[in-house]
Short mmCIF file of C-alpha atoms and ligand atoms in Angstrom, two decimals:
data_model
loop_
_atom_site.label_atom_id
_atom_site.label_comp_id
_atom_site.label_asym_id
_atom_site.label_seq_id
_atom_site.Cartn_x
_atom_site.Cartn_y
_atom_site.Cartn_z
CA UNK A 1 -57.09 -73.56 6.62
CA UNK A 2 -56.42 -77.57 6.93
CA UNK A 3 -58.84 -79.20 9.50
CA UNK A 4 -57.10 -82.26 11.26
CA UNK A 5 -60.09 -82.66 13.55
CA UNK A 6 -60.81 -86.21 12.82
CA UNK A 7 -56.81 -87.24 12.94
CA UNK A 8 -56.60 -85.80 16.20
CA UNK A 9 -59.76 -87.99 17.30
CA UNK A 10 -57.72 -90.89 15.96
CA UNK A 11 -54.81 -89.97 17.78
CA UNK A 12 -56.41 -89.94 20.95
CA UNK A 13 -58.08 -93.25 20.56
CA UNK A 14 -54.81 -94.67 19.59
CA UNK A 15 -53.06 -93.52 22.24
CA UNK A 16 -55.53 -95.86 24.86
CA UNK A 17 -54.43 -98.66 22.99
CA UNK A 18 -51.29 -98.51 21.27
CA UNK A 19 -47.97 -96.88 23.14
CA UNK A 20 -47.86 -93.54 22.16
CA UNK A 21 -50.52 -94.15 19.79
CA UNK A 22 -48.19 -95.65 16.96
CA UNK A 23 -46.41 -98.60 16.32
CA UNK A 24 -43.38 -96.93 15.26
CA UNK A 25 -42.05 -93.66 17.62
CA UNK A 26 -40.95 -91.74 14.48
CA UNK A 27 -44.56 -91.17 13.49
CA UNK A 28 -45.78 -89.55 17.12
CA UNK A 29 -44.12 -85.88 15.39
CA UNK A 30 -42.41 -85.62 19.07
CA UNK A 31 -39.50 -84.20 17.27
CA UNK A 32 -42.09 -81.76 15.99
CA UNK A 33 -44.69 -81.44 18.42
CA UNK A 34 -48.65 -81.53 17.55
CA UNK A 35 -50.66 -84.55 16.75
CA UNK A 36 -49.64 -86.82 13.89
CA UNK A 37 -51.51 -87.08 10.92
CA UNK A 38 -53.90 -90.44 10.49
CA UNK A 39 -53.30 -91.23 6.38
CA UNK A 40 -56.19 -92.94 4.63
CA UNK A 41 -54.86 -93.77 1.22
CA UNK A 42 -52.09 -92.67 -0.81
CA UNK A 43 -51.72 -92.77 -4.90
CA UNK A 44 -48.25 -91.68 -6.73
CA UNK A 45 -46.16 -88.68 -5.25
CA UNK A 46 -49.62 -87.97 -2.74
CA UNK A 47 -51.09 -88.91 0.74
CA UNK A 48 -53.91 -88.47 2.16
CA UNK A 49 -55.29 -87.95 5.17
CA UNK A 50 -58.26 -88.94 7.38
CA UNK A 51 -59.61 -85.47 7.23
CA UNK A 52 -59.27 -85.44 3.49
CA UNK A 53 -55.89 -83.10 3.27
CA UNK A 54 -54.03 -84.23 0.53
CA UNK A 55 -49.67 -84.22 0.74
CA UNK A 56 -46.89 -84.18 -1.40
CA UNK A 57 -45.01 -87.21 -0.48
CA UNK A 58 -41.41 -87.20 0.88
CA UNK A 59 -40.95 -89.66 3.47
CA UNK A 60 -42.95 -92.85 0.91
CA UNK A 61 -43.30 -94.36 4.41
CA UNK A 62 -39.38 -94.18 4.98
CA UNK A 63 -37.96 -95.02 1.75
CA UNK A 64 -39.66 -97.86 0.68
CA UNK A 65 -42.19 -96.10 -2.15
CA UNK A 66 -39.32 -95.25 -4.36
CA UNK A 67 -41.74 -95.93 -8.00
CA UNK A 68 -44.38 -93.90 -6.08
CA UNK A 69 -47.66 -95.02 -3.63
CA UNK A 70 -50.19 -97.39 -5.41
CA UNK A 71 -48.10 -97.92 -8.32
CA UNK A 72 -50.52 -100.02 -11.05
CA UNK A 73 -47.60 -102.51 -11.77
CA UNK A 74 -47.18 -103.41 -8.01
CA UNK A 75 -51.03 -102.94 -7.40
CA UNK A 76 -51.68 -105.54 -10.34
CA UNK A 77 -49.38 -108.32 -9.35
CA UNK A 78 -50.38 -108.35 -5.81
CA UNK A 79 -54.31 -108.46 -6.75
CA UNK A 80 -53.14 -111.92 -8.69
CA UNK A 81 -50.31 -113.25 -5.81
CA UNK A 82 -53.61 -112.72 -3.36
CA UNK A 83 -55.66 -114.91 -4.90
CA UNK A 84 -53.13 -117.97 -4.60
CA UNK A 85 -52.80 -117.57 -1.00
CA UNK A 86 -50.96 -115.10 1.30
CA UNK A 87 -48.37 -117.39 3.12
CA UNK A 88 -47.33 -121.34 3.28
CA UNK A 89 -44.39 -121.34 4.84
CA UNK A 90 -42.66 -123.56 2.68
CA UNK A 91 -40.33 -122.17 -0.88
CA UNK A 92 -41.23 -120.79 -3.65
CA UNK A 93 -39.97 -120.22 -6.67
CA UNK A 94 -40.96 -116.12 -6.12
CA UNK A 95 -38.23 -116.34 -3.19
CA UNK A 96 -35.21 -117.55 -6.13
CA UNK A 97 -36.52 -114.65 -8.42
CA UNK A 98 -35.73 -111.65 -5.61
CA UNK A 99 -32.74 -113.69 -4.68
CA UNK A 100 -31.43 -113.45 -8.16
CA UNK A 101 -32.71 -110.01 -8.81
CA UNK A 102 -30.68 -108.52 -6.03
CA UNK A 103 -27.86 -111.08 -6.77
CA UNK A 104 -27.30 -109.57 -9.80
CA UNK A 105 -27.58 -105.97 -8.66
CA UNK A 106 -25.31 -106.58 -5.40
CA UNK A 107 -22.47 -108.83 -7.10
CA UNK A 108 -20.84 -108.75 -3.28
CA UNK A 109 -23.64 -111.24 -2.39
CA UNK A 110 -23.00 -114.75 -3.55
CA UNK A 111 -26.17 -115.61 -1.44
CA UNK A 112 -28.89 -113.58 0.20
CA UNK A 113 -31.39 -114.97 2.88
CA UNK A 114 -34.85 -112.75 3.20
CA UNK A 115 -36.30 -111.81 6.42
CA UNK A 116 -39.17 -109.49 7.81
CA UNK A 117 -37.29 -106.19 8.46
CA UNK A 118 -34.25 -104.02 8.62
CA UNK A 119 -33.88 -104.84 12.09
CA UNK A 120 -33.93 -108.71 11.36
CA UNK A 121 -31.06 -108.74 8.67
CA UNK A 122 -28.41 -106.34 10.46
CA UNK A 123 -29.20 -108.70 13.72
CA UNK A 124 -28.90 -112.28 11.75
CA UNK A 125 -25.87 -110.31 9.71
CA UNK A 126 -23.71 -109.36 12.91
CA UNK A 127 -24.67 -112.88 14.58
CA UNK A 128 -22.84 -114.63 11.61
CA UNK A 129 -20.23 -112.15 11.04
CA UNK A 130 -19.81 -113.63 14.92
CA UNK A 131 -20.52 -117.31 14.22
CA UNK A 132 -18.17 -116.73 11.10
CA UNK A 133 -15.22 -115.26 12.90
CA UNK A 134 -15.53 -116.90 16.55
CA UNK A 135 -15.19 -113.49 17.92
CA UNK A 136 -17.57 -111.03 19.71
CA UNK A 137 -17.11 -107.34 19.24
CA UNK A 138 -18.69 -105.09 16.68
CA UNK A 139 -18.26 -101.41 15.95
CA UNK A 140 -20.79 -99.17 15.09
CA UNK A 141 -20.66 -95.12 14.07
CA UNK A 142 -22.27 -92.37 16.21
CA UNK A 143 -25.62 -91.24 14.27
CA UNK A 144 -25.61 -94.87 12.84
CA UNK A 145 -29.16 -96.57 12.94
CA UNK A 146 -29.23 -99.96 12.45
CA UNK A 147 -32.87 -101.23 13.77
CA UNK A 148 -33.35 -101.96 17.21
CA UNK A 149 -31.59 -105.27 17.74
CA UNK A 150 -30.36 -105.00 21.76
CA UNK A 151 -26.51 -104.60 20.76
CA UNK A 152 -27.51 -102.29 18.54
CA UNK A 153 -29.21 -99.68 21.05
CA UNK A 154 -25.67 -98.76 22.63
CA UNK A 155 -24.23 -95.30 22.28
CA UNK A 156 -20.23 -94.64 22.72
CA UNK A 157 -18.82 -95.27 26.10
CA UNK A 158 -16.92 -92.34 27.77
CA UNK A 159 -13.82 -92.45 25.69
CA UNK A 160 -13.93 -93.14 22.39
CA UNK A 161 -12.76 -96.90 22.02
CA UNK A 162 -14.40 -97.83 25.17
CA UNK A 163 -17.27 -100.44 24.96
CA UNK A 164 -20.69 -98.90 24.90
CA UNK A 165 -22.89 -98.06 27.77
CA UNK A 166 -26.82 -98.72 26.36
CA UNK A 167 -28.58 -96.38 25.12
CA UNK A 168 -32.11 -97.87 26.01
CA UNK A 169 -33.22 -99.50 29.32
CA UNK A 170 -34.28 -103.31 28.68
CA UNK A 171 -30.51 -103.17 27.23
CA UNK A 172 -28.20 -105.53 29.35
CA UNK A 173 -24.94 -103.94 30.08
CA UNK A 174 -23.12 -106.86 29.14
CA UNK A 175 -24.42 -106.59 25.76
CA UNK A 176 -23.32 -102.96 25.15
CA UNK A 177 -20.02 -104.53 26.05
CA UNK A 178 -19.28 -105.97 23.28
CA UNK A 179 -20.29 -102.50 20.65
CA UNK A 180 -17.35 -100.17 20.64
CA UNK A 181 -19.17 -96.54 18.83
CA UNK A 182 -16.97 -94.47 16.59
CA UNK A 183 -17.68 -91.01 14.99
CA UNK A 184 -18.37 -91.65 11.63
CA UNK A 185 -15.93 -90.02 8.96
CA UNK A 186 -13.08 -90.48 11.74
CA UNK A 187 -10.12 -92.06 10.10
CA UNK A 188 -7.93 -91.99 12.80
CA UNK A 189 -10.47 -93.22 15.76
CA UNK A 190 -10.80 -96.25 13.58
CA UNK A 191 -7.21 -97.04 12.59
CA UNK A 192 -6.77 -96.79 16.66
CA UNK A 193 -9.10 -98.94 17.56
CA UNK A 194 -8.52 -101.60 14.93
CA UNK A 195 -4.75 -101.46 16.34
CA UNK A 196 -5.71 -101.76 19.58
CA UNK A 197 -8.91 -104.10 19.67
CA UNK A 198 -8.54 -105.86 15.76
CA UNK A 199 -8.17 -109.03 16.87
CA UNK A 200 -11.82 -109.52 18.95
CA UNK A 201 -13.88 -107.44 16.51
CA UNK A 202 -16.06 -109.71 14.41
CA UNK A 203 -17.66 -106.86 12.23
CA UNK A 204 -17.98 -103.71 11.33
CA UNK A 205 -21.52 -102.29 10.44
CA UNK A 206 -21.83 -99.07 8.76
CA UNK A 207 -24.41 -96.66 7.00
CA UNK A 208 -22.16 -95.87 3.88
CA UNK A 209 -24.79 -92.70 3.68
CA UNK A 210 -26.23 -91.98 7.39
CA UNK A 211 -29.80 -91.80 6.62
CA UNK A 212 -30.26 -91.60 10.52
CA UNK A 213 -28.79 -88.60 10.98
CA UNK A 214 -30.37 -86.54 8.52
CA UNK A 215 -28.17 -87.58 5.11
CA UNK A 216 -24.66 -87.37 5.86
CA UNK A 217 -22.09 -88.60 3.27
CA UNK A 218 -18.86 -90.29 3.63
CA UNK A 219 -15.48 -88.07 3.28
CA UNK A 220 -13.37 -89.09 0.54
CA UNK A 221 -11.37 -91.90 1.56
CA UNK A 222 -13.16 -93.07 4.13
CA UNK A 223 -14.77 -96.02 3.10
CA UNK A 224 -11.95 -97.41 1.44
CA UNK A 225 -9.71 -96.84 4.33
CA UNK A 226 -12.73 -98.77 6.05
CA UNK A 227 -12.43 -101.43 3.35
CA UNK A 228 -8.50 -101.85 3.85
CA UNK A 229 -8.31 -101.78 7.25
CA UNK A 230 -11.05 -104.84 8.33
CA UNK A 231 -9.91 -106.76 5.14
CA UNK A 232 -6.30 -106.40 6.79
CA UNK A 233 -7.54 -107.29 10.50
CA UNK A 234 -10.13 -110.03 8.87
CA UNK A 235 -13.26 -108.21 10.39
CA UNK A 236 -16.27 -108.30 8.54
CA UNK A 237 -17.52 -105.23 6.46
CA UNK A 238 -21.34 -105.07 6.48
CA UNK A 239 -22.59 -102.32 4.79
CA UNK A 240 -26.41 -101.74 6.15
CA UNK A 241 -27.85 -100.39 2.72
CA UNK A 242 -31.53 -100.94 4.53
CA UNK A 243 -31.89 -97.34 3.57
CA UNK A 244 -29.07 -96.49 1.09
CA UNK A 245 -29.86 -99.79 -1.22
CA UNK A 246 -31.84 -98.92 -4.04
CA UNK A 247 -31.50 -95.13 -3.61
CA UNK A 248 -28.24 -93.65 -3.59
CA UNK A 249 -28.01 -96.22 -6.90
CA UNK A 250 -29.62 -98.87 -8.18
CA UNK A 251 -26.45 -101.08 -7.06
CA UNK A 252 -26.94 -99.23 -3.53
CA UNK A 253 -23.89 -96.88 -1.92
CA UNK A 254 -21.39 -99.77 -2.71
CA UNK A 255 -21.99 -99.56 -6.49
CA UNK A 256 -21.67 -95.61 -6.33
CA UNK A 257 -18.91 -95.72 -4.07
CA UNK A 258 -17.17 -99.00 -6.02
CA UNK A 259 -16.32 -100.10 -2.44
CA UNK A 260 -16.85 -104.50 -1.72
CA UNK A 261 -18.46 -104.98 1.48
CA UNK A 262 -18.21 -108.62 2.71
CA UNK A 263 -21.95 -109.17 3.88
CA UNK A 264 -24.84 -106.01 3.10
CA UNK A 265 -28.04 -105.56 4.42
CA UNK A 266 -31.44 -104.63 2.42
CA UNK A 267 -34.87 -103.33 3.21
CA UNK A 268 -37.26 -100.58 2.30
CA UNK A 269 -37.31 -100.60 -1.40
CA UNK A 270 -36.73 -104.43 -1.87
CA UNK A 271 -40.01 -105.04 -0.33
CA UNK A 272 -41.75 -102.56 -2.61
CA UNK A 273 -44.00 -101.45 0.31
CA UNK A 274 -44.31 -105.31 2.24
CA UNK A 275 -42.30 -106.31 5.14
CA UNK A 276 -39.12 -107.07 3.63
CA UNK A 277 -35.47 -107.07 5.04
CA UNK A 278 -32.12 -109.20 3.78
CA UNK A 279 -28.70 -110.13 4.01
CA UNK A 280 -26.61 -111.47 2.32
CA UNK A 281 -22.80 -112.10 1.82
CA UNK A 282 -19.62 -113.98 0.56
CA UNK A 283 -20.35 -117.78 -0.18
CA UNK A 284 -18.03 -118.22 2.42
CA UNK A 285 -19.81 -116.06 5.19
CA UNK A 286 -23.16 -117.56 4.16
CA UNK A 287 -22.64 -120.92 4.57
CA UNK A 288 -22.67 -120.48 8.00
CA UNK A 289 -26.09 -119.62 8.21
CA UNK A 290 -28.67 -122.76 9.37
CA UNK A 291 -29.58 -125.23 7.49
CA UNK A 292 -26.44 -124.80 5.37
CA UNK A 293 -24.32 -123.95 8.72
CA UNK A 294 -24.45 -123.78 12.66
CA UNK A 295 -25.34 -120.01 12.88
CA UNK A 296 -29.39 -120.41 13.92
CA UNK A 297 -31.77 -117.82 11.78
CA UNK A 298 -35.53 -118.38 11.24
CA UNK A 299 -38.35 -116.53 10.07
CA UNK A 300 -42.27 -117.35 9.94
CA UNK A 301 -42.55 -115.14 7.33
CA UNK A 302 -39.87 -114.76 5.34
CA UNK A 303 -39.96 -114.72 1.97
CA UNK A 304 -43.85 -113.95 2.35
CA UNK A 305 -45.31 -114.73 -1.22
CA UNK A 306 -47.07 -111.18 -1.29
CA UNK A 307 -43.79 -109.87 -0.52
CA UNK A 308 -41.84 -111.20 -2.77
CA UNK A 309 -44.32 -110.09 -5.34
CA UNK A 310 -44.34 -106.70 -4.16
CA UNK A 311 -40.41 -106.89 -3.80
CA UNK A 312 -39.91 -108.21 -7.41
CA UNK A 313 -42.38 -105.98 -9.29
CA UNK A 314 -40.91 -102.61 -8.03
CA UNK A 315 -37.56 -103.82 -8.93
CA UNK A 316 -38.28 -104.97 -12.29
CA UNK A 317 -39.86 -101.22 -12.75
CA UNK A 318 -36.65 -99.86 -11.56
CA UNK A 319 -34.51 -101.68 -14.17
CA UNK A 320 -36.08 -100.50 -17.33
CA UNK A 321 -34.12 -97.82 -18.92
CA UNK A 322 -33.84 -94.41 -17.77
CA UNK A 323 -35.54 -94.42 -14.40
CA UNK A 324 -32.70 -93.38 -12.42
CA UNK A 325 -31.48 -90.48 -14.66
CA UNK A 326 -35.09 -89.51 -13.74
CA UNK A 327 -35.13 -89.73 -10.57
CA UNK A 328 -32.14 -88.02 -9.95
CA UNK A 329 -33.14 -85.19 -12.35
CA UNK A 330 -36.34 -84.66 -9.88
CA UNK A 331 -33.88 -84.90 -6.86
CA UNK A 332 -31.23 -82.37 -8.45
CA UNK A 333 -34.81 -80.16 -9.47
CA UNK A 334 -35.54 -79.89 -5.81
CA UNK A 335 -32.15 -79.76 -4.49
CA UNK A 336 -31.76 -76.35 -6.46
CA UNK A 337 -35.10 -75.40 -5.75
CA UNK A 338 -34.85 -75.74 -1.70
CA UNK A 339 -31.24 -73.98 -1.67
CA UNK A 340 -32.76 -70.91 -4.23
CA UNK A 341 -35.81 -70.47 -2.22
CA UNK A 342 -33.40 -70.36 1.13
CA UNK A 343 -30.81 -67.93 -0.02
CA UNK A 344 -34.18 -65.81 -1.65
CA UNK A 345 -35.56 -65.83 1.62
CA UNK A 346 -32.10 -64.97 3.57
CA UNK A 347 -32.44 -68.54 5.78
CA UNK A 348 -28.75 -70.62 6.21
CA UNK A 349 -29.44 -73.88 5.56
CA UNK A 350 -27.38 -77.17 4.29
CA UNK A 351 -28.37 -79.30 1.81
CA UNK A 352 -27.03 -82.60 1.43
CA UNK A 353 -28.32 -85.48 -1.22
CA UNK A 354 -27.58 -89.10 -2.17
CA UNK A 355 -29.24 -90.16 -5.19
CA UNK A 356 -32.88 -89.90 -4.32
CA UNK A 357 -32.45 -89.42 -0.68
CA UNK A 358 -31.72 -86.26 1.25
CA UNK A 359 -31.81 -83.76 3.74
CA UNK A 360 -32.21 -79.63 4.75
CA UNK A 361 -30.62 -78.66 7.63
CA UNK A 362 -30.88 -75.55 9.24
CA UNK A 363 -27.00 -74.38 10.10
CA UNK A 364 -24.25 -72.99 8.33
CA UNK A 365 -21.67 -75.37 9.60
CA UNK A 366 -20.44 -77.83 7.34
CA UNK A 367 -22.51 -81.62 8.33
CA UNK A 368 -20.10 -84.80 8.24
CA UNK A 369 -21.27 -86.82 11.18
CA UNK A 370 -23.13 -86.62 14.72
CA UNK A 371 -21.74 -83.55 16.24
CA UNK A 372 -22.20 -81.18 13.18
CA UNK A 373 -25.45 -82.65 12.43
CA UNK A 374 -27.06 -81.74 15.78
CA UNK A 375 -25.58 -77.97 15.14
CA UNK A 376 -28.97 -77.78 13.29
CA UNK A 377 -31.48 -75.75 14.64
CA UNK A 378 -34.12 -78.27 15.48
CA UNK A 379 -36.51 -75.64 17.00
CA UNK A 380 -36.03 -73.83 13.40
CA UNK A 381 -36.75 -77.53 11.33
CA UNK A 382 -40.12 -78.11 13.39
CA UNK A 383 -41.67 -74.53 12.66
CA UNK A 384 -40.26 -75.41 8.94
CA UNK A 385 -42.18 -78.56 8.82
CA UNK A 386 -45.21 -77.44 10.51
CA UNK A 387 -45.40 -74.59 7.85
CA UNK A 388 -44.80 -77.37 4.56
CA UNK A 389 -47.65 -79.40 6.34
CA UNK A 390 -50.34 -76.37 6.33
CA UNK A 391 -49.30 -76.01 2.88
CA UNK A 392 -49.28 -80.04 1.68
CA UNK A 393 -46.18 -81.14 2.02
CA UNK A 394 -45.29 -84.15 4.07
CA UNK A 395 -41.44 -83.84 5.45
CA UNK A 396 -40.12 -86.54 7.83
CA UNK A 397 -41.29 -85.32 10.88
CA UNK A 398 -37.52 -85.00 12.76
CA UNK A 399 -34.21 -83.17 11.62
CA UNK A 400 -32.45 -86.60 11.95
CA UNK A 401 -34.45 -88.15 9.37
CA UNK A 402 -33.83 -88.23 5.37
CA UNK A 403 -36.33 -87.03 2.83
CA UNK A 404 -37.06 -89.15 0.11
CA UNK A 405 -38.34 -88.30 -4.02
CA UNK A 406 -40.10 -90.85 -6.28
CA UNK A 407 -40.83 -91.69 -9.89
CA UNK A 408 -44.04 -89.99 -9.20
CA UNK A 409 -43.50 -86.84 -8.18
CA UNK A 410 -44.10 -84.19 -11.23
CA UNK A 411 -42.50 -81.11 -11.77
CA UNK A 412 -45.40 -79.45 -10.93
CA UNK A 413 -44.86 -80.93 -7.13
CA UNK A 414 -41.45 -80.16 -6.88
CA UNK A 415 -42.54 -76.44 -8.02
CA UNK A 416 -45.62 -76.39 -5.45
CA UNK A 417 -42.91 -77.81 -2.85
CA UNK A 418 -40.31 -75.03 -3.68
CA UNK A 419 -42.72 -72.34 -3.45
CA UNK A 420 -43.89 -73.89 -0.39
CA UNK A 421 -40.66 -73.80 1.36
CA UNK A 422 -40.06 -70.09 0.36
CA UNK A 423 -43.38 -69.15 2.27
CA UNK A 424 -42.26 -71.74 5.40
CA UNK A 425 -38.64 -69.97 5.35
CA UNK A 426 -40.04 -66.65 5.22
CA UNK A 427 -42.16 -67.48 8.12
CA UNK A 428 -39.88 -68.91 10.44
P1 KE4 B 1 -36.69 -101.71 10.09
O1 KE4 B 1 -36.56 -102.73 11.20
O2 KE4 B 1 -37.37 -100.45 10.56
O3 KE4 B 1 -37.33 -102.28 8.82
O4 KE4 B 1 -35.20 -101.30 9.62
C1 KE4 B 1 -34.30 -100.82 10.58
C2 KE4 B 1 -33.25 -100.01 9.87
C3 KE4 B 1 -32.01 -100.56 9.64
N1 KE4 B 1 -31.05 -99.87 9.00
C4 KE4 B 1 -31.26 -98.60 8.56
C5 KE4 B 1 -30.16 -97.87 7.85
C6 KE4 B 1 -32.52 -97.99 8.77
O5 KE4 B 1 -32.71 -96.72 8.32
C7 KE4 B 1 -33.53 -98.69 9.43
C8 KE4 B 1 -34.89 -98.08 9.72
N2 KE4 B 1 -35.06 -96.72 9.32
C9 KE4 B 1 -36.04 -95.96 10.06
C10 KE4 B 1 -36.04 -94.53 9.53
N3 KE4 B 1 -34.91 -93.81 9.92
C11 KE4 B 1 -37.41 -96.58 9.95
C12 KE4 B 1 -38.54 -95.69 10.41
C13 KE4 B 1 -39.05 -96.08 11.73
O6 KE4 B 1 -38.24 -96.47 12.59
O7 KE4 B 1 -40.28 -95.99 11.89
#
């Protein structure tokens, strides 16, 4: 039987000094309940933890470790970027090789600016989709998480073109004003409000895949409707690929879904495990952003020499030949492996993927946006993850979270991890 004596220890400390005990909420297991685990190291498709219990990896701390923890390549070129120094703040020529990189993997972007995280580029992305089109509204999608950026934190107001009411205190009012929340894969709610409110919407930001939901995919037609309709209105399509980018393709959701976004946001996996976020755009668009343009942005940090190192290494491993057919063999391995071992074990569940991202949920209704998603059984996912974790397997610790596979994870895992979920299902 796992002993998680000593993370529980930790937990407890870090709860007298740290809110909650972790500087991200995800990571508490609320969703869940018990104590979360304390991870000491990690290497390939494993964690470990601070009692010595070793995992099979599926969150790769939230998308980001998509070649795998500790990979040799990454490990290597960081042990040389660290001897030169960790950070000037001045340019480098590191920050025009991940510029070009993702450049030439995102041919929407004529220009990309780096910043620290997720949150950072959807917040600098909707303030010059603003400064760009002198107007102040944005819509968002219900289930749609963008980073915590105050306009950002707004759910839908009470009817469904209303401006938002916030959906965190600390949020002013006013601000929530301005973000009008749509259900996502609702063609009609959108062609309404773009009728109605077109002319002061600056931007649209989407999740082209909801990660934040669970993994919910778009309905046929819907992002080119999307597409059509702001180009028509001139509102600003920026596709938040924080999460998607890198994972549902190597050219993000816009390559698989051949849709044009006018600005997109990156994270995660560009950062190859360092604080990394971007955005980038239309030459157009991006000229607006300081020094070039009047639309203020700035960043310590950005561009961090270690993290463009990190950034550029993991990317350059993702480009050699083959590596996505392989990782989408492993995901399309465990995809048939979960759904087998839930119909063998007489459970209802849903299984949705994108690319290398994914997620189980426990109902039998069909999941297409924030409604159907939270028809799962949450009580039913939290015995289900408590039963992978006795038996080494790391889930993200909430229903409305995506799972993620890597380059490292053998067959041999994905068997251990399908045999583990039969048990689990059986269980619960
Ligand atoms: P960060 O500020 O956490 O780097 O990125 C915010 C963000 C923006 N856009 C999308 C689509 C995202 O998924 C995220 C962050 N994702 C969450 C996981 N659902 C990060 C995990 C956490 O909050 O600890």
């Amino acid at each position: 039987m796992a002993n998680f004596d000593i993370s529980r220890k930790l937990f407890k400390k870090a709860s007298s000094v740290i809110p909650g005990g972790v500087n991200s909420p995800v990571r508490a297991f609320r969703a869940v309940g018990g104590n979360p685990i304390f991870i000491e190291r990690a290497k390939g498709s494993k964690i470990y933890d601070a009692d010595g219990n070793a995992y099979i990896d599926y969150v790769l701390s939230w998308g980001p470790m998509i070649l795998g923890h500790s990979h040799p390549v990454v490990v290597k070129a960081l042990k040389k970027a660290v001897e030169r120094g960790t950070s000037y703040g001045a340019p480098t020529a590191l920050e025009i090789e991940l510029a070009e990189l993702v450049i030439g993997l995102y041919p929407s972007m004529d220009k990309v600016r780096m910043v620290n995280s997720g949150t950072e580029a959807t917040m600098s992305a909707i303030r010059v989709a603003r400064g760009y089109t002198g107007r102040d509204k944005i819509i968002k999608f219900e289930g749609c998480y963008h980073g915590h950026a105050d306009g950002l934190l707004v759910k839908a107001g009470s009817g469904a073109t209303t401006f938002g009411v916030p959906d965190s205190p600390g949020v002013p009012k006013s601000y929530a004003q301005n973000t009008i929340t749509l259900p996502f894969n609702n063609i009609e709610a959108l062609k309404k409000t773009i009728e109605k409110e077109g002319k002061s919407i600056a931007c649209v930001i989407i999740e082209p895949v909801v990660g934040n939901i669970g993994c919910v995919l778009p309905r046929p037609g819907f992002l080119e409707t999307l597409r059509k309709l702001t180009k028509k209105a001139g509102i600003v399509l920026i596709f938040d690929e924080v999460m998607t980018g890198f994972r549902v393709s190597f050219g993000g959701a816009q390559a698989y879904y051949g849709i044009r976004p006018d600005m997109t946001c990156l994270g995660k996996v560009i950062g190859g495990g360092l604080p990394v976020g971007a955005y980038g755009g239309k030459k157009e668009i991006m000229a607006m952003v300081s020094p070039e343009g009047p639309v203020y942005q700035a960043g310590t940090l950005s561009g961090n020499p270690l993290a463009m190192t990190a950034g550029i290494a993991t990317i350059r491993e993702l480009s050699k030949r083959g590596i996505y057919k392989n990782l989408d063999a492993k995901s399309v391995l465990l995809e048939k492996g979960l759904a087998d071992a839930a119909k063998r074990a007489g459970v209802s569940t849903r299984f949705y993927r994108a690319g290398s991202m994914f997620c189980t949920y426990f109902t039998d209704t069909e999941v297409y946006d924030y409604p159907t998603a939270k028809t799962s059984d949450t009580k039913k996912f939290s015995r289900f993850f408590s039963e992978m974790l006795l038996r080494g397997v790391n889930l993200a610790p909430s229903q409305f979270e995506a799972g993620f596979m890597s380059l490292a994870h053998s067959d041999r895992d994905i068997e251990k991890t399908v045999k583990a979920a039969y048990e689990a299902l059986k269980k619960i």
